[in-house]
XYZ file of N, CA and C in Angstrom:
861
model
N 24.037 20.416 -13.081
C 24.270 19.037 -12.658
C 23.700 18.084 -13.716
N 24.514 17.166 -14.185
C 24.060 16.199 -15.188
C 23.510 14.952 -14.502
N 22.314 14.552 -14.926
C 21.707 13.353 -14.364
C 21.157 12.493 -15.493
N 21.432 11.205 -15.410
C 20.946 10.245 -16.390
C 19.911 9.351 -15.705
N 18.738 9.237 -16.314
C 17.661 8.409 -15.777
C 17.473 7.215 -16.708
N 17.565 6.017 -16.145
C 17.509 4.795 -16.942
C 16.140 4.144 -16.787
N 15.512 3.837 -17.922
C 14.215 3.165 -17.945
C 14.408 1.766 -18.502
N 13.923 0.762 -17.779
C 14.094 -0.608 -18.238
C 12.822 -1.274 -18.722
N 11.645 -0.744 -18.321
C 10.381 -1.393 -18.665
C 9.245 -0.394 -18.526
N 8.023 -0.812 -18.924
C 6.860 0.050 -18.750
C 6.638 0.365 -17.275
N 6.869 -0.624 -16.414
C 6.674 -0.409 -14.979
C 7.627 0.661 -14.457
N 8.896 0.603 -14.861
C 9.853 1.640 -14.472
C 9.411 3.002 -14.979
N 9.027 3.042 -16.246
C 8.661 4.309 -16.873
C 7.518 4.981 -16.125
N 6.518 4.185 -15.737
C 5.372 4.763 -15.054
C 5.733 5.443 -13.757
N 6.669 4.862 -13.013
C 7.072 5.445 -11.743
C 8.076 6.584 -11.909
N 8.717 6.660 -13.077
C 9.741 7.683 -13.303
C 9.236 8.893 -14.081
N 8.034 8.817 -14.642
C 7.553 9.896 -15.504
C 7.524 11.247 -14.796
N 7.021 11.280 -13.563
C 6.923 12.570 -12.884
C 8.269 13.061 -12.365
N 9.139 12.190 -11.827
C 10.488 12.680 -11.502
C 11.222 13.244 -12.717
N 11.071 12.595 -13.876
C 11.704 13.110 -15.091
C 11.195 14.516 -15.385
N 9.877 14.682 -15.316
C 9.274 16.000 -15.587
C 9.796 17.053 -14.615
N 9.834 16.740 -13.318
C 10.291 17.699 -12.318
C 11.758 18.066 -12.517
N 12.581 17.074 -12.833
C 14.004 17.340 -13.046
C 14.233 18.166 -14.303
N 13.476 17.866 -15.357
C 13.628 18.622 -16.602
C 13.194 20.069 -16.437
N 12.225 20.315 -15.577
C 11.717 21.675 -15.385
C 12.564 22.484 -14.410
N 13.431 21.794 -13.658
C 14.307 22.490 -12.708
C 15.556 22.973 -13.440
N 15.902 24.199 -13.235
C 17.001 24.787 -13.989
C 18.373 24.276 -13.637
N 18.507 23.487 -12.570
C 19.833 23.043 -12.143
C 20.249 21.701 -12.734
N 19.377 21.063 -13.525
C 19.671 19.724 -14.023
C 19.720 19.679 -15.542
N 20.727 18.975 -16.029
C 20.820 18.603 -17.446
C 20.445 17.126 -17.512
N 19.249 16.821 -18.019
C 18.669 15.490 -17.901
C 18.795 14.697 -19.202
N 19.302 13.474 -19.073
C 19.316 12.511 -20.175
C 18.507 11.294 -19.748
N 17.626 10.829 -20.618
C 16.830 9.637 -20.343
C 17.274 8.529 -21.292
N 17.688 7.398 -20.719
C 18.078 6.240 -21.515
C 17.018 5.157 -21.366
N 16.358 4.831 -22.462
C 15.351 3.769 -22.481
C 16.027 2.506 -22.999
N 16.127 1.497 -22.166
C 16.869 0.293 -22.541
C 16.132 -0.563 -23.560
N 14.908 -0.166 -23.943
C 14.272 -0.821 -25.087
C 14.959 -0.415 -26.390
N 15.724 0.686 -26.325
C 16.459 1.204 -27.477
C 17.887 0.661 -27.425
N 18.286 -0.062 -28.461
C 19.616 -0.692 -28.467
C 20.739 0.328 -28.312
N 20.540 1.554 -28.802
C 21.591 2.562 -28.711
C 21.871 2.972 -27.270
N 20.882 2.756 -26.375
C 21.101 3.092 -24.967
C 22.203 2.230 -24.372
N 22.223 0.955 -24.745
C 23.269 0.063 -24.239
C 24.636 0.481 -24.748
N 24.684 0.984 -25.978
C 25.956 1.470 -26.519
C 26.427 2.690 -25.727
N 25.487 3.564 -25.377
C 25.835 4.749 -24.605
C 26.404 4.368 -23.249
N 25.902 3.279 -22.674
C 26.300 2.867 -21.334
C 27.438 1.859 -21.326
N 28.030 1.568 -22.454
C 28.983 0.470 -22.525
C 30.105 0.659 -21.507
N 30.544 -0.454 -20.932
C 31.549 -0.425 -19.875
C 32.942 -0.428 -20.495
N 33.359 0.707 -21.019
C 34.687 0.831 -21.596
C 35.555 1.657 -20.651
N 36.784 1.860 -21.051
C 37.696 2.642 -20.213
C 37.199 4.067 -20.056
N 36.620 4.610 -21.118
C 36.099 5.980 -21.041
C 34.744 5.997 -20.345
N 33.892 5.032 -20.656
C 32.605 4.892 -19.980
C 31.622 6.012 -20.245
N 30.375 5.687 -20.476
C 29.295 6.655 -20.677
C 29.795 7.815 -21.549
N 30.322 7.558 -22.740
C 31.096 8.548 -23.476
C 30.317 9.790 -23.886
N 29.038 9.645 -24.235
C 28.302 10.787 -24.749
C 27.583 11.573 -23.665
N 27.277 10.920 -22.570
C 26.396 11.552 -21.593
C 26.904 11.390 -20.170
N 28.197 11.251 -19.986
C 28.693 10.949 -18.634
C 28.095 11.914 -17.626
N 27.242 11.388 -16.740
C 26.524 12.254 -15.805
C 27.222 12.337 -14.453
N 26.723 13.248 -13.624
C 27.136 13.297 -12.220
C 26.383 12.253 -11.408
N 25.131 11.999 -11.817
C 24.277 11.035 -11.132
C 23.586 10.136 -12.146
N 23.344 8.898 -11.737
C 22.437 8.011 -12.463
C 21.281 7.694 -11.525
N 20.049 7.948 -11.987
C 18.856 7.653 -11.196
C 18.243 6.355 -11.709
N 18.158 5.360 -10.826
C 17.648 4.039 -11.171
C 16.475 3.682 -10.270
N 15.567 2.876 -10.807
C 14.410 2.465 -10.027
C 14.300 0.952 -10.011
N 14.104 0.399 -8.818
C 13.650 -0.969 -8.715
C 14.706 -2.037 -8.647
N 14.462 -3.135 -9.383
C 15.073 -4.410 -9.044
C 15.272 -5.358 -10.220
N 15.189 -4.850 -11.427
C 15.260 -5.724 -12.588
C 16.719 -5.961 -13.000
N 16.936 -7.042 -13.781
C 18.308 -7.391 -14.153
C 18.952 -6.330 -15.033
N 18.156 -5.666 -15.896
C 18.734 -4.621 -16.745
C 19.108 -3.390 -15.921
N 18.382 -3.155 -14.824
C 18.721 -2.037 -13.948
C 19.973 -2.363 -13.126
N 20.119 -3.614 -12.726
C 21.350 -4.029 -12.044
C 22.548 -3.853 -12.973
N 22.394 -4.203 -14.244
C 23.486 -4.011 -15.212
C 23.847 -2.528 -15.323
N 22.838 -1.658 -15.319
C 23.088 -0.218 -15.385
C 23.822 0.258 -14.134
N 23.425 -0.274 -12.980
C 24.083 0.102 -11.736
C 25.545 -0.319 -11.731
N 25.814 -1.510 -12.214
C 27.209 -1.969 -12.285
C 28.032 -1.089 -13.220
N 27.436 -0.732 -14.369
C 28.139 0.133 -15.313
C 28.481 1.479 -14.694
N 27.521 2.073 -13.977
C 27.772 3.360 -13.333
C 28.808 3.223 -12.217
N 28.705 2.158 -11.426
C 29.629 1.952 -10.310
C 31.065 1.802 -10.805
N 31.261 1.072 -11.881
C 32.608 0.874 -12.411
C 33.216 2.164 -12.935
N 32.354 3.121 -13.310
C 32.856 4.401 -13.816
C 32.811 5.502 -12.755
N 32.567 5.105 -11.497
C 32.550 6.035 -10.360
C 31.499 7.136 -10.535
N 30.373 6.767 -11.074
C 29.237 7.691 -11.190
C 28.284 7.415 -10.023
N 27.889 8.456 -9.335
C 27.013 8.289 -8.175
C 25.635 7.766 -8.612
N 25.080 6.881 -7.806
C 23.784 6.265 -8.100
C 22.766 6.697 -7.058
N 21.615 7.153 -7.539
C 20.449 7.400 -6.684
C 19.432 6.316 -6.997
N 19.010 5.588 -5.984
C 18.180 4.392 -6.187
C 16.789 4.597 -5.596
N 15.793 4.397 -6.426
C 14.390 4.478 -6.013
C 13.829 3.089 -5.742
N 13.052 2.979 -4.690
C 12.323 1.738 -4.342
C 13.223 0.643 -3.791
N 14.361 1.010 -3.234
C 15.160 0.035 -2.513
C 14.508 -0.300 -1.180
N 14.956 -1.403 -0.579
C 14.444 -1.802 0.718
C 13.141 -2.576 0.685
N 12.519 -2.663 -0.482
C 11.297 -3.458 -0.610
C 11.638 -4.940 -0.517
N 10.616 -5.760 -0.381
C 10.790 -7.202 -0.388
C 9.801 -7.847 -1.340
N 10.291 -8.805 -2.131
C 9.442 -9.659 -2.964
C 10.019 -11.060 -2.852
N 9.577 -11.787 -1.858
C 10.200 -13.054 -1.484
C 10.012 -14.145 -2.533
N 9.023 -13.988 -3.406
C 8.784 -15.010 -4.413
C 9.460 -14.741 -5.740
N 10.349 -13.763 -5.777
C 10.984 -13.384 -7.042
C 12.479 -13.204 -6.848
N 13.257 -13.536 -7.881
C 14.697 -13.304 -7.786
C 15.043 -11.822 -7.853
N 14.036 -10.968 -8.102
C 14.264 -9.524 -8.078
C 14.739 -9.059 -6.698
N 14.368 -9.779 -5.645
C 14.750 -9.414 -4.288
C 16.259 -9.239 -4.168
N 17.003 -10.213 -4.662
C 18.463 -10.168 -4.559
C 19.043 -9.040 -5.403
N 18.479 -8.825 -6.587
C 19.001 -7.771 -7.454
C 18.735 -6.394 -6.864
N 17.581 -6.220 -6.234
C 17.271 -4.949 -5.585
C 18.288 -4.640 -4.492
N 18.624 -5.655 -3.700
C 19.596 -5.459 -2.632
C 20.977 -5.125 -3.187
N 21.340 -5.746 -4.302
C 22.635 -5.442 -4.936
C 22.691 -3.988 -5.399
N 21.603 -3.507 -5.989
C 21.564 -2.112 -6.450
C 21.674 -1.162 -5.268
N 20.990 -1.482 -4.169
C 21.095 -0.651 -2.970
C 22.541 -0.579 -2.468
N 23.236 -1.715 -2.544
C 24.631 -1.740 -2.082
C 25.504 -0.814 -2.919
N 25.173 -0.620 -4.175
C 25.972 0.216 -5.069
C 25.590 1.695 -5.004
N 24.447 2.004 -4.400
C 23.899 3.358 -4.453
C 24.474 4.266 -3.365
N 24.488 5.562 -3.674
C 24.882 6.600 -2.720
C 23.667 7.179 -2.014
N 22.609 7.438 -2.784
C 21.353 7.967 -2.246
C 20.260 6.916 -2.381
N 19.409 6.822 -1.372
C 18.329 5.845 -1.368
C 17.002 6.579 -1.179
N 16.110 6.459 -2.142
C 14.776 7.049 -2.062
C 13.777 5.913 -1.888
N 13.201 5.780 -0.691
C 12.309 4.663 -0.415
C 10.859 5.142 -0.391
N 9.939 4.175 -0.582
C 8.528 4.521 -0.729
C 7.682 4.172 0.480
N 8.256 3.493 1.478
C 7.457 3.090 2.628
C 8.353 2.972 3.867
N 7.717 2.975 5.028
C 8.468 2.978 6.282
C 9.211 1.674 6.528
N 8.642 0.541 6.092
C 9.336 -0.739 6.264
C 10.642 -0.760 5.486
N 10.630 -0.236 4.278
C 11.852 -0.172 3.472
C 12.876 0.750 4.114
N 12.401 1.865 4.649
C 13.289 2.791 5.350
C 13.989 2.084 6.507
N 13.223 1.378 7.324
C 13.793 0.683 8.479
C 14.768 -0.409 8.043
N 14.443 -1.100 6.982
C 15.283 -2.199 6.522
C 16.658 -1.699 6.061
N 16.682 -0.618 5.291
C 17.963 -0.097 4.806
C 18.772 0.527 5.938
N 18.103 1.212 6.849
C 18.820 1.788 7.985
C 19.410 0.695 8.877
N 18.679 -0.404 9.020
C 19.168 -1.514 9.849
C 20.417 -2.148 9.262
N 20.509 -2.161 7.932
C 21.693 -2.716 7.264
C 22.896 -1.800 7.476
N 22.630 -0.516 7.695
C 23.717 0.419 7.944
C 23.910 1.464 6.867
N 22.991 1.548 5.909
C 23.110 2.569 4.867
C 22.801 3.944 5.439
N 23.512 4.941 4.929
C 23.191 6.336 5.252
C 22.502 6.950 4.034
N 22.083 8.186 4.167
C 21.395 8.889 3.083
C 20.190 8.091 2.557
N 19.348 7.637 3.490
C 18.106 6.937 3.148
C 16.951 7.897 3.423
N 16.134 8.147 2.406
C 15.093 9.162 2.508
C 13.734 8.575 2.136
N 12.767 8.755 3.014
C 11.394 8.341 2.733
C 10.732 9.443 1.910
N 10.551 9.186 0.620
C 9.972 10.199 -0.272
C 8.556 9.842 -0.706
N 8.172 8.558 -0.606
C 6.882 8.120 -1.116
C 6.999 7.626 -2.546
N 5.870 7.281 -3.137
C 5.864 6.718 -4.484
C 5.688 7.798 -5.550
N 6.655 7.963 -6.462
C 6.487 8.939 -7.546
C 5.425 8.511 -8.553
N 5.052 7.218 -8.549
C 3.964 6.781 -9.412
C 2.647 7.426 -9.026
N 2.462 7.674 -7.729
C 1.265 8.367 -7.259
C 1.271 9.814 -7.732
N 2.453 10.424 -7.805
C 2.554 11.794 -8.341
C 1.932 11.868 -9.728
N 2.305 10.909 -10.575
C 1.814 10.953 -11.963
C 0.318 10.684 -12.032
N -0.158 9.744 -11.226
C -1.595 9.449 -11.220
C -2.391 10.692 -10.821
N -1.885 11.454 -9.866
C -2.624 12.616 -9.361
C -2.485 13.843 -10.246
N -1.355 13.972 -10.934
C -1.097 15.207 -11.670
C -1.018 15.041 -13.187
N -0.818 13.826 -13.671
C -0.638 13.605 -15.101
C -1.958 13.629 -15.870
N -1.854 13.846 -17.169
C -3.023 13.904 -18.050
C -3.189 12.555 -18.741
N -3.707 11.573 -18.028
C -3.785 10.214 -18.569
C -5.200 9.647 -18.618
N -6.120 10.189 -17.826
C -7.469 9.620 -17.744
C -8.283 9.996 -18.977
N -8.772 8.978 -19.673
C -9.551 9.170 -20.898
C -10.888 8.445 -20.750
N -11.608 8.346 -21.870
C -12.886 7.641 -21.868
C -12.665 6.154 -21.609
N -13.706 5.508 -21.161
C -13.646 4.070 -20.897
C -13.200 3.341 -22.165
N -12.136 2.522 -22.106
C -11.601 1.895 -23.322
C -12.421 0.706 -23.822
N -13.124 0.029 -22.924
C -13.925 -1.150 -23.273
C -15.294 -0.958 -22.635
N -16.341 -1.022 -23.435
C -17.663 -0.667 -22.938
C -18.259 -1.710 -22.000
N -18.010 -2.970 -22.257
C -18.593 -4.011 -21.404
C -17.743 -4.214 -20.149
N -18.305 -4.844 -19.108
C -17.514 -5.118 -17.902
C -16.295 -5.993 -18.225
N -15.149 -5.663 -17.639
C -13.934 -6.431 -17.919
C -13.027 -6.455 -16.691
N -12.150 -7.459 -16.673
C -11.112 -7.564 -15.646
C -9.757 -7.562 -16.338
N -8.751 -7.047 -15.659
C -7.384 -7.019 -16.186
C -6.575 -8.094 -15.473
N -5.855 -8.906 -16.260
C -5.045 -9.994 -15.711
C -3.581 -9.776 -16.087
N -2.733 -9.693 -15.077
C -1.288 -9.584 -15.305
C -0.591 -10.585 -14.391
N -0.163 -11.707 -14.985
C 0.475 -12.761 -14.203
C 1.900 -12.964 -14.709
N 2.862 -12.841 -13.783
C 4.281 -12.977 -14.104
C 4.825 -14.288 -13.539
N 5.944 -14.780 -14.075
C 6.523 -16.026 -13.554
C 6.925 -15.929 -12.086
N 6.770 -17.030 -11.376
C 7.284 -17.161 -10.010
C 8.731 -17.634 -10.140
N 9.668 -16.701 -10.102
C 11.042 -17.011 -10.503
C 11.862 -17.729 -9.435
N 11.383 -17.761 -8.201
C 12.139 -18.460 -7.168
C 12.036 -19.973 -7.316
N 10.823 -20.485 -7.543
C 10.680 -21.948 -7.604
C 9.899 -22.456 -8.822
N 9.463 -21.560 -9.715
C 8.801 -21.993 -10.937
C 7.336 -22.363 -10.782
N 6.740 -22.120 -9.614
C 5.317 -22.398 -9.430
C 4.497 -21.619 -10.448
N 3.491 -22.281 -11.028
C 2.630 -21.625 -12.023
C 1.175 -21.736 -11.566
N 0.626 -20.631 -11.087
C -0.759 -20.586 -10.620
C -1.718 -20.105 -11.700
N -1.220 -19.907 -12.935
C -2.090 -19.373 -13.973
C -3.257 -20.295 -14.321
N -3.077 -21.616 -14.450
C -4.228 -22.462 -14.769
C -5.381 -22.295 -13.779
N -5.071 -22.255 -12.486
C -6.120 -22.056 -11.484
C -6.744 -20.675 -11.614
N -5.918 -19.672 -11.937
C -6.432 -18.319 -12.149
C -7.417 -18.304 -13.312
N -7.056 -18.957 -14.413
C -7.930 -18.988 -15.595
C -9.254 -19.673 -15.275
N -9.199 -20.738 -14.501
C -10.419 -21.460 -14.134
C -11.336 -20.610 -13.255
N -10.771 -19.642 -12.555
C -11.561 -18.849 -11.610
C -12.193 -17.615 -12.243
N -11.868 -17.337 -13.499
C -12.378 -16.120 -14.127
C -13.888 -16.175 -14.286
N -14.517 -15.043 -14.088
C -15.973 -14.952 -14.214
C -16.346 -14.732 -15.675
N -17.593 -14.372 -15.926
C -18.053 -14.142 -17.293
C -17.623 -12.786 -17.831
N -17.050 -11.954 -16.978
C -16.576 -10.654 -17.456
C -15.393 -10.843 -18.407
N -15.285 -9.966 -19.371
C -14.239 -10.076 -20.386
C -12.854 -9.974 -19.752
N -11.997 -11.006 -19.908
C -10.628 -10.884 -19.390
C -9.721 -10.163 -20.388
N -8.942 -9.242 -19.883
C -7.967 -8.509 -20.685
C -6.590 -8.871 -20.148
N -5.806 -9.594 -20.948
C -4.509 -10.100 -20.499
C -3.382 -9.159 -20.915
N -2.461 -8.931 -19.989
C -1.200 -8.255 -20.291
C -0.120 -9.326 -20.280
N 0.560 -9.501 -21.399
C 1.559 -10.565 -21.500
C 2.686 -10.366 -20.485
N 3.297 -11.457 -20.013
C 4.324 -11.346 -18.969
C 5.632 -10.768 -19.488
N 6.462 -10.340 -18.543
C 7.799 -9.852 -18.882
C 8.694 -11.038 -19.267
N 9.930 -10.783 -19.689
C 10.769 -11.883 -20.193
C 11.498 -12.690 -19.126
N 10.979 -12.748 -17.910
C 11.618 -13.558 -16.869
C 11.590 -15.044 -17.222
N 12.453 -15.797 -16.566
C 12.465 -17.252 -16.724
C 11.077 -17.816 -16.413
N 10.551 -18.616 -17.318
C 9.231 -19.202 -17.145
C 8.126 -18.466 -17.869
N 8.450 -17.338 -18.505
C 7.410 -16.538 -19.149
C 6.837 -17.216 -20.392
N 7.629 -18.021 -21.082
C 7.147 -18.643 -22.319
C 5.987 -19.593 -22.033
N 6.068 -20.345 -20.951
C 4.975 -21.245 -20.583
C 3.691 -20.460 -20.318
N 3.820 -19.330 -19.644
C 2.656 -18.495 -19.355
C 2.063 -17.927 -20.641
N 2.915 -17.490 -21.544
C 2.445 -16.982 -22.830
C 1.643 -18.046 -23.577
N 2.171 -19.249 -23.610
C 1.487 -20.328 -24.321
C 0.132 -20.632 -23.702
N 0.041 -20.578 -22.382
C -1.232 -20.844 -21.718
C -2.253 -19.742 -22.001
N -1.794 -18.506 -22.046
C -2.707 -17.404 -22.371
C -3.209 -17.532 -23.809
N -2.309 -17.860 -24.731
C -2.713 -17.994 -26.133
C -3.661 -19.171 -26.323
N -3.419 -20.273 -25.610
C -4.328 -21.422 -25.691
C -5.704 -21.043 -25.161
N -5.739 -20.280 -24.075
C -7.016 -19.810 -23.516
C -7.734 -18.924 -24.527
N -6.988 -18.054 -25.216
C -7.602 -17.109 -26.158
C -8.196 -17.801 -27.381
N -7.722 -19.008 -27.681
C -8.259 -19.744 -28.827
C -9.634 -20.328 -28.538
N -9.953 -20.495 -27.271
C -11.210 -21.134 -26.887
C -12.174 -20.218 -26.140
N -11.683 -19.092 -25.652
C -12.520 -18.191 -24.859
C -12.336 -16.759 -25.360
N -13.387 -16.004 -25.277
C -13.333 -14.606 -25.717
C -12.525 -13.785 -24.717
N -11.543 -13.063 -25.219
C -10.699 -12.239 -24.363
C -9.927 -11.255 -25.233
N -9.210 -10.359 -24.591
C -8.281 -9.462 -25.274
C -6.890 -9.719 -24.727
N -5.871 -9.634 -25.598
C -4.492 -9.873 -25.191
C -3.631 -8.717 -25.681
N -2.913 -8.084 -24.755
C -1.983 -7.007 -25.090
C -0.556 -7.513 -24.902
N 0.242 -7.405 -25.947
C 1.657 -7.745 -25.837
C 2.377 -6.686 -25.014
N 2.076 -5.435 -25.297
C 2.653 -4.312 -24.557
C 1.669 -3.163 -24.641
N 1.720 -2.274 -23.659
C 0.768 -1.164 -23.619
C 1.463 0.041 -22.988
N 1.343 1.232 -23.590
C 1.940 2.434 -22.985
C 1.367 2.700 -21.598
N 2.137 3.390 -20.778
C 1.737 3.570 -19.385
C 0.409 4.314 -19.246
N 0.205 5.370 -20.029
C -1.058 6.106 -19.946
C -2.245 5.198 -20.268
N -2.104 4.378 -21.289
C -3.184 3.457 -21.654
C -3.385 2.395 -20.582
N -2.290 1.966 -19.969
C -2.399 0.997 -18.875
C -3.188 1.579 -17.708
N -2.859 2.807 -17.308
C -3.578 3.436 -16.208
C -5.057 3.589 -16.533
N -5.351 4.013 -17.758
C -6.747 4.203 -18.161
C -7.496 2.878 -18.189
N -6.830 1.838 -18.684
C -7.429 0.502 -18.702
C -7.714 0.031 -17.275
N -6.760 0.256 -16.392
C -6.899 -0.175 -15.004
C -7.991 0.611 -14.282
N -8.027 1.909 -14.531
C -8.968 2.774 -13.811
C -10.421 2.397 -14.069
N -10.707 1.826 -15.237
C -12.089 1.518 -15.613
C -12.455 0.043 -15.432
N -11.501 -0.793 -14.982
C -11.792 -2.227 -14.897
C -12.564 -2.564 -13.625
N -13.178 -3.746 -13.622
C -13.922 -4.204 -12.446
C -13.022 -4.887 -11.422
N -11.889 -5.438 -11.887
C -10.964 -6.116 -10.980
C -9.609 -6.266 -11.664
N -8.548 -6.175 -10.858
C -7.186 -6.384 -11.347
C -6.658 -7.647 -10.680
N -6.288 -8.647 -11.481
C -5.959 -9.979 -10.979
C -4.531 -10.347 -11.389
N -3.775 -10.966 -10.490
C -2.458 -11.467 -10.856
C -1.429 -11.236 -9.776
N -0.184 -11.025 -10.216
C 0.908 -10.832 -9.260
C 1.833 -9.706 -9.684
N 1.283 -8.725 -10.352
C 2.043 -7.551 -10.767
C 2.269 -6.616 -9.587
N 3.398 -5.905 -9.592
C 3.642 -4.903 -8.551
C 2.630 -3.772 -8.624
N 1.967 -3.616 -9.766
C 0.944 -2.574 -9.902
C -0.231 -2.809 -8.957
N -0.390 -4.046 -8.475
C -1.433 -4.321 -7.477
C -1.165 -3.525 -6.199
N 0.115 -3.224 -5.943
C 0.482 -2.451 -4.757
C 0.709 -0.978 -5.084
N 1.203 -0.681 -6.284
C 1.596 0.685 -6.610
C 0.475 1.507 -7.231
N -0.082 1.071 -8.353
C -1.078 1.887 -9.049
C -2.516 1.602 -8.606
N -2.866 0.327 -8.482
C -4.260 -0.039 -8.233
C -4.845 0.589 -6.961
N -4.145 0.587 -5.815
C -4.741 1.194 -4.613
C -5.047 2.679 -4.791
N -4.154 3.406 -5.466
C -4.396 4.830 -5.678
C -5.603 5.052 -6.579
N -5.845 4.128 -7.506
C -6.985 4.233 -8.417
C -8.269 3.695 -7.805
N -8.172 3.052 -6.660
C -9.350 2.493 -6.025
C -9.891 1.265 -6.725
N -9.008 0.496 -7.377
C -9.417 -0.670 -8.145
C -9.396 -1.920 -7.261
N -10.467 -2.723 -7.238
C -10.427 -4.004 -6.514
C -9.364 -4.915 -7.096
N -8.639 -5.620 -6.244
C -7.535 -6.468 -6.704
C -7.647 -7.865 -6.120
N -7.024 -8.817 -6.833
C -6.895 -10.179 -6.321
C -5.455 -10.627 -6.554
N -4.689 -10.737 -5.476
C -3.279 -11.124 -5.567
C -3.179 -12.639 -5.631
N -2.405 -13.131 -6.604
C -2.258 -14.567 -6.838
C -0.806 -14.978 -6.585
N -0.600 -16.058 -5.845
C 0.743 -16.604 -5.669
C 1.606 -15.803 -4.718
N 2.909 -16.045 -4.783
C 3.844 -15.477 -3.808
C 4.915 -14.581 -4.419
N 4.799 -14.253 -5.702
C 5.825 -13.421 -6.333
C 6.005 -12.093 -5.590
N 4.903 -11.515 -5.130
C 4.978 -10.223 -4.452
C 4.941 -10.343 -2.927
N 5.105 -11.549 -2.409
C 5.044 -11.740 -0.956
C 6.101 -10.884 -0.256
N 5.663 -10.130 0.725
C 6.562 -9.238 1.453
C 6.449 -7.789 1.032
N 5.923 -7.525 -0.171
C 5.783 -6.138 -0.620
C 4.611 -5.473 0.108
N 4.741 -4.175 0.370
C 3.674 -3.427 1.024
C 3.271 -2.258 0.134
N 2.084 -1.768 0.388
C 1.610 -0.606 -0.366
C 2.461 0.607 -0.021
N 2.971 1.330 -1.021
C 3.809 2.494 -0.733
C 2.980 3.677 -0.239
N 3.656 4.524 0.508
C 3.046 5.777 0.927
C 3.216 6.798 -0.188
N 2.294 7.752 -0.287
C 2.439 8.809 -1.276
C 1.417 9.906 -1.073
N 1.859 11.155 -1.293
C 0.963 12.300 -1.167
C 0.976 13.169 -2.410
N 1.595 12.640 -3.490
C 1.648 13.400 -4.734
C 2.850 14.309 -4.865
N 3.794 14.236 -3.905
C 4.941 15.155 -3.941
C 6.282 14.434 -3.791
N 6.308 13.143 -4.076
C 7.565 12.390 -3.961
C 8.637 12.942 -4.897
N 8.250 13.293 -6.107
C 9.229 13.760 -7.102
C 9.880 15.070 -6.678
N 9.103 15.939 -6.060
C 9.657 17.203 -5.575
C 10.711 16.944 -4.495
N 10.446 15.963 -3.653
C 11.422 15.617 -2.613
C 12.706 15.072 -3.238
N 12.557 14.235 -4.256
C 13.722 13.661 -4.925
C 14.602 14.759 -5.505
N 13.990 15.731 -6.174
C 14.734 16.847 -6.765
C 15.453 17.639 -5.673
N 14.751 17.962 -4.602
C 15.341 18.767 -3.529
C 16.505 18.048 -2.856
N 16.371 16.739 -2.638
C 17.428 15.979 -1.965
C 18.659 15.869 -2.856
N 18.468 15.632 -4.152
C 19.608 15.578 -5.071
C 20.379 16.893 -5.059
N 19.667 18.000 -5.076
C 20.337 19.301 -5.076
C 21.046 19.562 -3.751
N 20.385 19.283 -2.639
C 20.995 19.559 -1.335
C 22.188 18.650 -1.076
N 22.139 17.400 -1.535
C 23.258 16.484 -1.326
C 24.508 16.998 -2.021
N 24.394 17.431 -3.268
C 25.563 17.915 -3.983
C 26.094 19.221 -3.387
N 25.201 20.063 -2.886
C 25.668 21.293 -2.223
C 26.463 20.958 -0.957
N 25.969 19.979 -0.194
C 26.677 19.556 1.015
C 28.054 19.011 0.678
N 28.133 18.216 -0.404
C 29.419 17.628 -0.778
C 30.415 18.697 -1.183
N 29.944 19.722 -1.904
C 30.820 20.789 -2.358
C 31.333 21.607 -1.166
N 30.478 21.796 -0.151
C 30.856 22.668 0.969
C 31.804 21.997 1.953
N 31.966 20.671 1.869
C 32.818 19.965 2.832
C 34.288 20.270 2.550
């Protein structure tokens, strides 16, 4: 069975690392990973008459709610490729990601949800093949080889603040004013509308106050940075996904993540995803 897994960002990659590993180790799957940071991935996915010319899969596995993932879902849907969607049914009322997540769910055949509220929401809409598998990000935290020595010796806090894309509210100035004497470590925002203003405010802060600023950071380094920090501040989805599993104190700012809940996980979500993909195709063949 051919399966293509699409990665759109560091956040996607972190939650997909263990499913990728499980699928690659299972003898029934021919796995292709397309990282949309690579321009050639878009060429591979181009919406032509032939479609997905080099890697046309039986399934496309997508995670989340970003605009690049919605584009991937549309490309697969137009070429009649089945979509398995991770993390559908969630809510983020302060972000335009909410609408895109729902659109991806509408295009998907299989739904892998991380919490009971998401399960109920998709079932209420009338979707079938909705499965509560838990968070695959927890799988990687529990089983992956990512924990290293403390990256910064002095006490520090991690700040990840993203644009409020529904109404443009910017709570970053108040957040900056509230920072303690501990060293702030900033993760620059994603390219959503309004991100440039946030970038400029972080850079202005860095000119007058001691801090560290990361433009981008690999997932393993992000987890290690988070695991050793004194507090995680902002409105990143990692406040719900990674931080609780790591036992990191958090401070949620603004409404970007309003409506999101902490996902369930026992370290075996990826195994469930693999088993369901295999059983679904067997059922289809036997009909």
